[in-house]
Short mmCIF file of C-alpha atoms and ligand atoms in Angstrom, two decimals:
data_model
loop_
_atom_site.label_atom_id
_atom_site.label_comp_id
_atom_site.label_asym_id
_atom_site.label_seq_id
_atom_site.Cartn_x
_atom_site.Cartn_y
_atom_site.Cartn_z
CA MET A 1 12.96 8.46 72.70
CA THR A 2 10.31 5.97 73.59
CA PHE A 3 6.79 7.24 73.90
CA GLN A 4 4.19 6.20 76.38
CA ASP A 5 1.28 4.54 74.53
CA ARG A 6 -1.55 7.02 74.19
CA VAL A 7 -4.68 6.80 72.05
CA PHE A 8 -6.34 9.79 70.36
CA SER A 9 -9.31 9.89 68.02
CA GLY A 10 -12.23 12.11 67.11
CA MET A 11 -15.48 12.48 65.19
CA GLN A 12 -17.12 15.51 63.67
CA PRO A 13 -20.33 16.83 65.23
CA THR A 14 -22.21 17.17 61.98
CA GLY A 15 -25.61 15.53 62.38
CA THR A 16 -25.94 12.25 64.21
CA LEU A 17 -23.58 9.30 64.04
CA HIS A 18 -24.30 6.29 61.84
CA LEU A 19 -23.47 2.62 61.70
CA GLY A 20 -20.23 3.32 59.77
CA ASN A 21 -18.95 5.53 62.60
CA TYR A 22 -19.99 2.93 65.15
CA LEU A 23 -18.51 -0.18 63.51
CA GLY A 24 -15.60 1.58 61.79
CA ALA A 25 -14.30 3.47 64.79
CA MET A 26 -16.34 3.47 67.99
CA VAL A 27 -16.20 -0.28 68.64
CA GLN A 28 -12.40 -0.04 68.51
CA TRP A 29 -12.36 3.04 70.76
CA ILE A 30 -14.30 1.17 73.40
CA GLU A 31 -12.02 -1.84 73.16
CA MET A 32 -8.88 0.29 73.49
CA GLN A 33 -10.02 2.11 76.61
CA LYS A 34 -9.70 -1.20 78.47
CA SER A 35 -5.93 -1.29 77.95
CA HIS A 36 -4.81 2.26 77.07
CA GLU A 37 -4.91 5.86 78.16
CA CYS A 38 -7.45 7.25 75.67
CA ILE A 39 -8.45 10.74 74.58
CA TYR A 40 -11.65 11.03 72.52
CA CYS A 41 -12.55 14.35 71.00
CA VAL A 42 -15.64 15.89 69.43
CA VAL A 43 -13.92 17.83 66.66
CA ASP A 44 -16.05 20.96 66.40
CA LEU A 45 -13.26 23.01 64.79
CA HIS A 46 -13.20 20.48 61.97
CA ALA A 47 -17.00 20.64 61.64
CA ILE A 48 -16.98 24.34 60.72
CA THR A 49 -14.75 23.75 57.69
CA VAL A 50 -18.15 23.52 56.01
CA TRP A 51 -21.04 25.76 57.07
CA GLN A 52 -22.81 24.75 60.31
CA ASP A 53 -25.88 26.42 61.72
CA PRO A 54 -24.77 27.61 65.22
CA ALA A 55 -27.79 26.26 67.11
CA GLU A 56 -27.58 22.91 65.33
CA LEU A 57 -23.85 22.71 65.96
CA LYS A 58 -24.38 23.04 69.72
CA THR A 59 -26.96 20.25 69.62
CA SER A 60 -24.71 18.06 67.49
CA ILE A 61 -21.75 18.48 69.86
CA ARG A 62 -23.91 17.33 72.76
CA GLN A 63 -25.46 14.54 70.75
CA VAL A 64 -22.14 13.12 69.58
CA THR A 65 -20.88 13.28 73.17
CA ALA A 66 -24.02 11.45 74.28
CA ALA A 67 -23.46 8.87 71.51
CA TYR A 68 -19.88 8.28 72.68
CA ILE A 69 -21.07 7.62 76.23
CA ALA A 70 -24.14 5.62 75.17
CA SER A 71 -21.93 3.38 73.01
CA GLY A 72 -19.74 2.55 75.99
CA LEU A 73 -17.07 5.23 76.41
CA ASP A 74 -16.47 5.91 80.06
CA PRO A 75 -15.72 9.63 80.52
CA LYS A 76 -14.14 8.94 83.91
CA ARG A 77 -11.63 6.50 82.53
CA SER A 78 -11.06 8.18 79.14
CA ILE A 79 -10.86 11.89 78.39
CA VAL A 80 -13.92 13.08 76.43
CA PHE A 81 -14.12 16.72 75.33
CA ASN A 82 -14.84 19.09 72.46
CA GLN A 83 -11.87 20.39 70.52
CA SER A 84 -12.62 24.14 70.70
CA GLN A 85 -12.30 24.12 74.51
CA VAL A 86 -8.60 23.26 74.22
CA PRO A 87 -6.88 26.13 72.40
CA GLU A 88 -3.65 24.13 71.92
CA HIS A 89 -5.28 22.32 68.94
CA ALA A 90 -5.63 25.53 66.93
CA GLU A 91 -2.24 26.84 68.09
CA LEU A 92 -0.35 23.74 67.04
CA ALA A 93 -2.35 23.58 63.80
CA TRP A 94 -0.98 27.01 62.86
CA ILE A 95 2.57 25.81 63.37
CA PHE A 96 1.79 22.74 61.27
CA ASN A 97 0.38 25.01 58.54
CA CYS A 98 3.93 26.28 58.34
CA VAL A 99 5.48 22.78 58.36
CA ALA A 100 3.22 20.95 55.86
CA ARG A 101 3.75 21.67 52.16
CA LEU A 102 1.08 22.70 49.66
CA GLY A 103 2.06 19.72 47.53
CA TRP A 104 1.17 17.34 50.37
CA LEU A 105 -2.28 18.82 50.88
CA ASN A 106 -2.95 18.88 47.15
CA ARG A 107 -2.90 15.09 47.20
CA MET A 108 -5.66 14.72 49.81
CA THR A 109 -8.58 12.87 48.26
CA GLN A 110 -11.06 13.88 50.96
CA PHE A 111 -10.56 17.56 50.12
CA LYS A 112 -11.18 16.83 46.45
CA GLU A 113 -14.36 14.93 47.28
CA LYS A 114 -15.70 17.49 49.74
CA ALA A 115 -14.78 20.58 47.74
CA GLY A 116 -16.39 19.12 44.62
CA LYS A 117 -16.19 20.94 41.33
CA ASP A 118 -16.10 24.47 42.67
CA ARG A 119 -12.80 24.28 44.53
CA GLU A 120 -12.37 28.07 44.57
CA ALA A 121 -15.43 28.32 46.81
CA ALA A 122 -14.18 25.86 49.45
CA SER A 123 -13.03 27.33 52.76
CA VAL A 124 -9.32 27.59 53.51
CA GLY A 125 -10.11 25.57 56.63
CA LEU A 126 -11.35 22.64 54.55
CA TYR A 127 -8.04 22.64 52.71
CA ALA A 128 -5.94 22.86 55.90
CA TYR A 129 -8.16 20.30 57.68
CA PRO A 130 -5.50 17.53 57.79
CA ASN A 131 -3.01 19.86 59.49
CA LEU A 132 -5.49 20.44 62.30
CA MET A 133 -6.04 16.70 62.53
CA ALA A 134 -2.26 16.19 62.90
CA ALA A 135 -2.28 18.84 65.64
CA ASP A 136 -5.13 17.04 67.46
CA ILE A 137 -3.05 13.90 67.68
CA LEU A 138 0.38 15.39 68.27
CA ALA A 139 -0.68 17.94 70.90
CA TYR A 140 -0.87 14.85 73.13
CA ARG A 141 2.06 13.09 71.42
CA ALA A 142 -0.43 10.26 70.89
CA THR A 143 0.92 7.00 69.50
CA HIS A 144 -2.24 5.17 68.32
CA VAL A 145 -5.18 6.46 66.33
CA PRO A 146 -8.21 4.18 65.85
CA VAL A 147 -10.15 5.30 62.75
CA GLY A 148 -12.08 3.94 59.78
CA ASP A 149 -10.34 3.13 56.52
CA ASP A 150 -11.15 6.53 54.96
CA GLN A 151 -8.77 8.32 57.36
CA LYS A 152 -5.65 6.43 56.30
CA GLN A 153 -4.34 9.18 54.03
CA HIS A 154 -4.82 11.85 56.71
CA LEU A 155 -2.88 9.71 59.16
CA GLU A 156 -0.02 9.34 56.70
CA LEU A 157 0.08 13.12 56.45
CA ALA A 158 0.20 13.42 60.25
CA ARG A 159 3.20 11.08 60.24
CA ASP A 160 4.92 13.18 57.56
CA ILE A 161 4.29 16.35 59.56
CA ALA A 162 5.71 14.78 62.74
CA GLN A 163 8.79 13.70 60.86
CA LYS A 164 9.36 17.03 59.11
CA PHE A 165 8.91 18.96 62.37
CA ASN A 166 11.46 16.68 64.02
CA SER A 167 13.95 17.13 61.21
CA ASP A 168 13.38 20.88 60.60
CA PHE A 169 13.96 21.63 64.28
CA ARG A 170 16.44 18.87 64.98
CA SER A 171 19.16 20.94 66.64
CA SER A 172 16.67 22.93 68.72
CA ILE A 173 15.04 19.66 69.82
CA GLU A 174 18.43 18.21 70.76
CA GLN A 175 19.28 21.34 72.72
CA LYS A 176 16.19 20.75 74.80
CA GLY A 177 17.67 17.44 75.86
CA TYR A 178 16.09 15.03 73.35
CA ALA A 179 19.33 13.34 72.43
CA ASP A 180 17.94 11.50 69.40
CA GLY A 181 16.24 14.62 68.02
CA VAL A 182 12.78 13.08 68.21
CA PHE A 183 10.08 15.28 69.77
CA PHE A 184 6.91 13.99 68.08
CA PRO A 185 6.16 10.26 67.72
CA GLN A 186 4.97 8.72 64.46
CA PRO A 187 1.30 8.08 65.27
CA GLU A 188 0.11 4.65 64.16
CA PRO A 189 -3.24 4.18 62.47
CA VAL A 190 -5.35 1.44 64.07
CA ILE A 191 -7.75 0.38 61.33
CA THR A 192 -8.95 -2.94 62.67
CA GLY A 193 -12.59 -2.66 63.76
CA PRO A 194 -15.10 -5.33 62.77
CA ALA A 195 -16.04 -3.34 59.65
CA THR A 196 -13.49 -0.68 58.72
CA ARG A 197 -15.45 0.41 55.67
CA VAL A 198 -19.24 0.22 55.89
CA MET A 199 -20.90 0.96 52.56
CA SER A 200 -24.12 2.76 51.65
CA LEU A 201 -27.31 0.67 51.77
CA ARG A 202 -28.26 2.11 48.37
CA ASP A 203 -24.94 1.69 46.56
CA GLY A 204 -22.39 -0.94 47.55
CA THR A 205 -19.56 1.03 45.94
CA LYS A 206 -19.98 4.20 48.05
CA LYS A 207 -19.17 4.46 51.75
CA MET A 208 -21.94 5.08 54.26
CA SER A 209 -21.72 8.79 55.02
CA LYS A 210 -23.43 11.61 56.89
CA SER A 211 -23.18 13.82 53.85
CA GLU A 212 -25.08 11.49 51.51
CA PRO A 213 -28.41 13.25 50.77
CA SER A 214 -30.54 10.09 50.99
CA ASP A 215 -31.17 9.06 54.59
CA MET A 216 -32.10 5.59 53.28
CA SER A 217 -28.40 5.06 52.54
CA ARG A 218 -27.43 4.81 56.20
CA ILE A 219 -28.57 3.53 59.58
CA ASN A 220 -28.27 6.30 62.17
CA LEU A 221 -27.72 5.59 65.84
CA MET A 222 -30.88 7.67 66.43
CA ASP A 223 -33.11 5.61 64.09
CA ASP A 224 -36.04 3.86 65.78
CA THR A 225 -36.91 0.20 65.28
CA ASP A 226 -39.36 0.79 62.43
CA THR A 227 -36.91 3.01 60.56
CA ILE A 228 -34.11 0.45 60.89
CA ALA A 229 -36.43 -2.31 59.69
CA ASP A 230 -37.59 -0.23 56.74
CA LYS A 231 -34.06 0.76 55.69
CA ILE A 232 -32.83 -2.83 55.80
CA LYS A 233 -35.90 -4.07 53.96
CA ARG A 234 -35.28 -1.58 51.18
CA ALA A 235 -31.49 -1.99 51.15
CA LYS A 236 -30.24 -2.71 47.64
CA THR A 237 -29.40 -6.35 46.85
CA ASP A 238 -28.99 -7.84 43.39
CA MET A 239 -30.78 -10.00 40.82
CA GLU A 240 -28.66 -13.16 41.04
CA PRO A 241 -30.81 -16.29 41.41
CA ALA A 242 -28.84 -17.75 44.35
CA PRO A 243 -27.04 -16.34 47.38
CA PRO A 244 -23.23 -16.25 47.25
CA ALA A 245 -21.72 -19.53 48.43
CA THR A 246 -18.11 -18.56 49.08
CA LEU A 247 -16.19 -15.49 50.23
CA ASP A 248 -14.95 -15.07 46.64
CA ASP A 249 -18.52 -15.05 45.32
CA LEU A 250 -19.36 -12.53 48.02
CA ARG A 251 -16.57 -10.14 47.03
CA ALA A 252 -18.02 -9.90 43.52
CA ARG A 253 -21.40 -8.74 44.93
CA PRO A 254 -20.73 -5.47 46.83
CA GLU A 255 -24.25 -4.87 48.21
CA ILE A 256 -24.56 -8.40 49.64
CA ASP A 257 -20.97 -8.26 50.87
CA ASN A 258 -21.78 -5.08 52.78
CA LEU A 259 -24.92 -6.53 54.40
CA VAL A 260 -23.07 -9.71 55.39
CA GLY A 261 -20.23 -7.59 56.79
CA ILE A 262 -22.65 -5.51 58.85
CA TYR A 263 -24.40 -8.65 60.10
CA ALA A 264 -21.12 -10.30 61.09
CA ALA A 265 -19.87 -7.17 62.86
CA LEU A 266 -23.10 -6.62 64.81
CA ALA A 267 -23.61 -10.28 65.72
CA GLY A 268 -19.93 -10.79 66.58
CA VAL A 269 -19.58 -13.69 64.12
CA THR A 270 -17.49 -14.27 60.98
CA LYS A 271 -18.50 -13.52 57.40
CA GLU A 272 -18.54 -17.30 56.79
CA ASP A 273 -21.25 -17.54 59.46
CA GLY A 274 -23.09 -14.80 57.56
CA LEU A 275 -22.85 -16.89 54.37
CA SER A 276 -24.31 -19.94 56.15
CA LEU A 277 -27.19 -17.82 57.38
CA LEU A 278 -27.79 -16.56 53.82
CA ALA A 279 -27.91 -20.16 52.57
CA SER A 280 -30.20 -21.42 55.32
CA THR A 281 -32.70 -18.53 55.00
CA ALA A 282 -32.80 -18.29 51.19
CA GLY A 283 -36.12 -20.16 50.94
CA GLU A 284 -37.99 -18.09 53.53
CA GLY A 285 -39.59 -15.27 51.64
CA PRO A 286 -40.56 -13.60 48.42
CA SER A 287 -36.87 -12.85 47.77
CA ILE A 288 -33.85 -15.04 48.57
CA PHE A 289 -32.72 -12.27 50.94
CA THR A 290 -35.96 -11.80 52.92
CA GLY A 291 -35.01 -14.17 55.76
CA PHE A 292 -31.47 -12.84 55.98
CA LYS A 293 -32.72 -9.26 56.13
CA ARG A 294 -35.10 -10.23 58.92
CA ALA A 295 -32.20 -11.66 60.95
CA LEU A 296 -30.08 -8.60 60.18
CA THR A 297 -32.86 -6.30 61.38
CA GLU A 298 -33.16 -8.27 64.60
CA VAL A 299 -29.49 -8.01 65.47
CA ALA A 300 -29.34 -4.31 64.44
CA VAL A 301 -32.30 -3.45 66.65
CA GLU A 302 -30.90 -5.49 69.52
CA LYS A 303 -27.53 -3.70 69.36
CA LEU A 304 -28.61 -0.18 68.45
CA GLY A 305 -31.90 0.08 70.37
CA PRO A 306 -30.27 0.40 73.81
CA ILE A 307 -27.72 2.92 72.46
CA ARG A 308 -30.51 5.06 71.08
CA SER A 309 -32.49 5.06 74.33
CA GLU A 310 -29.36 5.96 76.26
CA ILE A 311 -28.63 8.90 73.91
CA VAL A 312 -32.20 10.13 74.43
CA ARG A 313 -31.84 9.79 78.20
CA LEU A 314 -28.52 11.68 78.26
CA MET A 315 -29.81 14.43 75.95
CA ALA A 316 -32.54 15.22 78.47
CA ASP A 317 -29.84 16.74 80.70
CA PRO A 318 -27.63 18.93 78.47
CA ALA A 319 -26.03 20.62 81.51
CA GLU A 320 -24.62 17.26 82.60
CA ILE A 321 -23.15 16.67 79.11
CA ASP A 322 -21.58 20.14 79.24
CA ARG A 323 -20.04 19.26 82.61
CA VAL A 324 -18.52 16.08 81.14
CA LEU A 325 -17.04 18.11 78.28
CA ALA A 326 -15.64 20.79 80.59
CA ASP A 327 -14.05 18.18 82.84
CA GLY A 328 -12.56 16.41 79.80
CA ALA A 329 -11.22 19.69 78.43
CA ARG A 330 -9.52 20.48 81.73
CA ARG A 331 -7.81 17.07 81.77
CA ALA A 332 -6.88 17.35 78.08
CA ARG A 333 -5.28 20.75 78.64
CA ALA A 334 -3.21 19.37 81.48
CA ILE A 335 -1.50 17.19 78.87
CA ALA A 336 -1.50 19.53 75.87
CA THR A 337 -0.28 22.75 77.57
CA PRO A 338 3.18 21.45 78.57
CA VAL A 339 3.62 19.91 75.10
CA MET A 340 2.71 23.23 73.47
CA ASP A 341 5.09 25.11 75.80
CA GLU A 342 7.92 22.90 74.59
CA VAL A 343 6.89 23.36 70.96
CA LYS A 344 7.02 27.14 71.41
CA ASP A 345 10.54 26.87 72.83
CA ILE A 346 11.62 24.55 70.03
CA VAL A 347 10.29 26.90 67.35
CA GLY A 348 12.01 29.91 68.97
CA PHE A 349 9.12 31.84 70.46
CA ILE A 350 9.52 33.77 73.74
CA ARG A 351 7.18 32.77 76.55
CA GLY A 352 6.46 35.05 79.50
P1 AMP B 1 -16.58 11.38 60.64
O1 AMP B 1 -18.01 11.10 60.75
O2 AMP B 1 -16.15 11.70 59.25
O3 AMP B 1 -16.07 12.37 61.65
O4 AMP B 1 -15.85 10.00 60.97
C1 AMP B 1 -15.64 9.54 62.29
C2 AMP B 1 -15.00 8.18 62.27
O5 AMP B 1 -15.86 7.20 61.67
C3 AMP B 1 -13.68 8.11 61.49
O6 AMP B 1 -12.77 7.27 62.19
C4 AMP B 1 -14.08 7.49 60.19
O7 AMP B 1 -13.03 6.80 59.57
C5 AMP B 1 -15.18 6.54 60.63
N1 AMP B 1 -16.14 6.29 59.52
C6 AMP B 1 -16.95 7.19 58.92
N2 AMP B 1 -17.70 6.63 57.96
C7 AMP B 1 -17.35 5.31 57.94
C8 AMP B 1 -17.77 4.17 57.17
N3 AMP B 1 -18.70 4.29 56.23
N4 AMP B 1 -17.20 2.98 57.45
C9 AMP B 1 -16.27 2.85 58.41
N5 AMP B 1 -15.82 3.88 59.17
C10 AMP B 1 -16.35 5.09 58.95
N1 LIG B 2 -10.93 13.59 60.18
C1 LIG B 2 -11.60 12.66 61.03
C2 LIG B 2 -12.89 12.18 60.33
O1 LIG B 2 -13.50 12.88 59.58
C3 LIG B 2 -11.95 13.24 62.37
C4 LIG B 2 -10.73 13.63 63.14
C5 LIG B 2 -10.31 14.90 63.40
C6 LIG B 2 -9.79 12.76 63.73
N2 LIG B 2 -9.18 14.87 64.15
C7 LIG B 2 -8.82 13.58 64.35
C8 LIG B 2 -9.67 11.37 63.78
C9 LIG B 2 -7.71 13.05 65.01
C10 LIG B 2 -8.56 10.85 64.45
C11 LIG B 2 -7.59 11.67 65.05
O2 LIG B 2 -13.29 11.12 60.57
#
């Protein structure tokens, strides 16, 4: 069968969003809503796979919703909601727990990273996390999933689950009138933002992340101008006597590469343009990077400043955010409920 194009993606409400979330995913989400039917979720069920303080979780859900809207998502055009308000996610996830194999989940690198050394102490939810993510996408039979580079492996798992469900239940699916035996599509990863992997400002080999203890490692969407300036000023560079001259030189210098990548993405220019700027500003300050960092700060403040003020404005009216989420959840359910009804039939459950 051919599937109608439909976009689904989500972010976890754990603390505030950072530049990696914005450049790696959000910019693409905003672009796609111009041409596609889009569903954007605040994945609170995923958040509790590690401990969340209940009061902070509520605030984070609202703040991430506000960040979506402040960055340019239009909740009238796209569906914006929090995952726990649509029970079909958890229902389908259970069925996928019974489709996915232990061996598949054992390969997931994110679980290994997040569980750390004491794997026995990790929650079962953290382990089953990718099955819930597959359910998020497939409850809407979504075809396109814009994410950052780190989600590639989870997306491959979602494709494997879709395929195994289709083949395990092939005859039941055909009996329902799907002549080719295909009920779930193979969701396609869309990993094409301006910077699909933004690295830490303190270590060019680690990705920028909410869970990194040092706040100096990332630029948050809620950082004020002085904080952004300070973080960029103190961002790690290197001791080479001259700036990189070519893209090959740049690749060998991860910290500079990251800063040039961030500059290019924020300014909407190419990395080559970033290299020219490095060359033309190298004589400006105590370090060869002082002038470049000044320009980077300017463009970061220009782009992120208005987003921050809009988040603050929206957060002043939490009831309005809750209304947006409730409206989104209602529209999301209108799509997910009939899909889930069919899944129940396919699996062999009796519905009243
Ligand atoms: P999370 O904050 O883990 O819920 O991630 C939300 C989205 O942001 C996902 O699509 C991630 O792939 C993306 N993302 C997170 N960190 C980065 C990063 N450092 N660079 C690029 N994309 C990222
Ligand atoms: N696992 C994703 C992350 O940490 C968040 C997520 C949950 C997601 N469900 C999803 C992303 C469905 C895309 C589609 O970034």
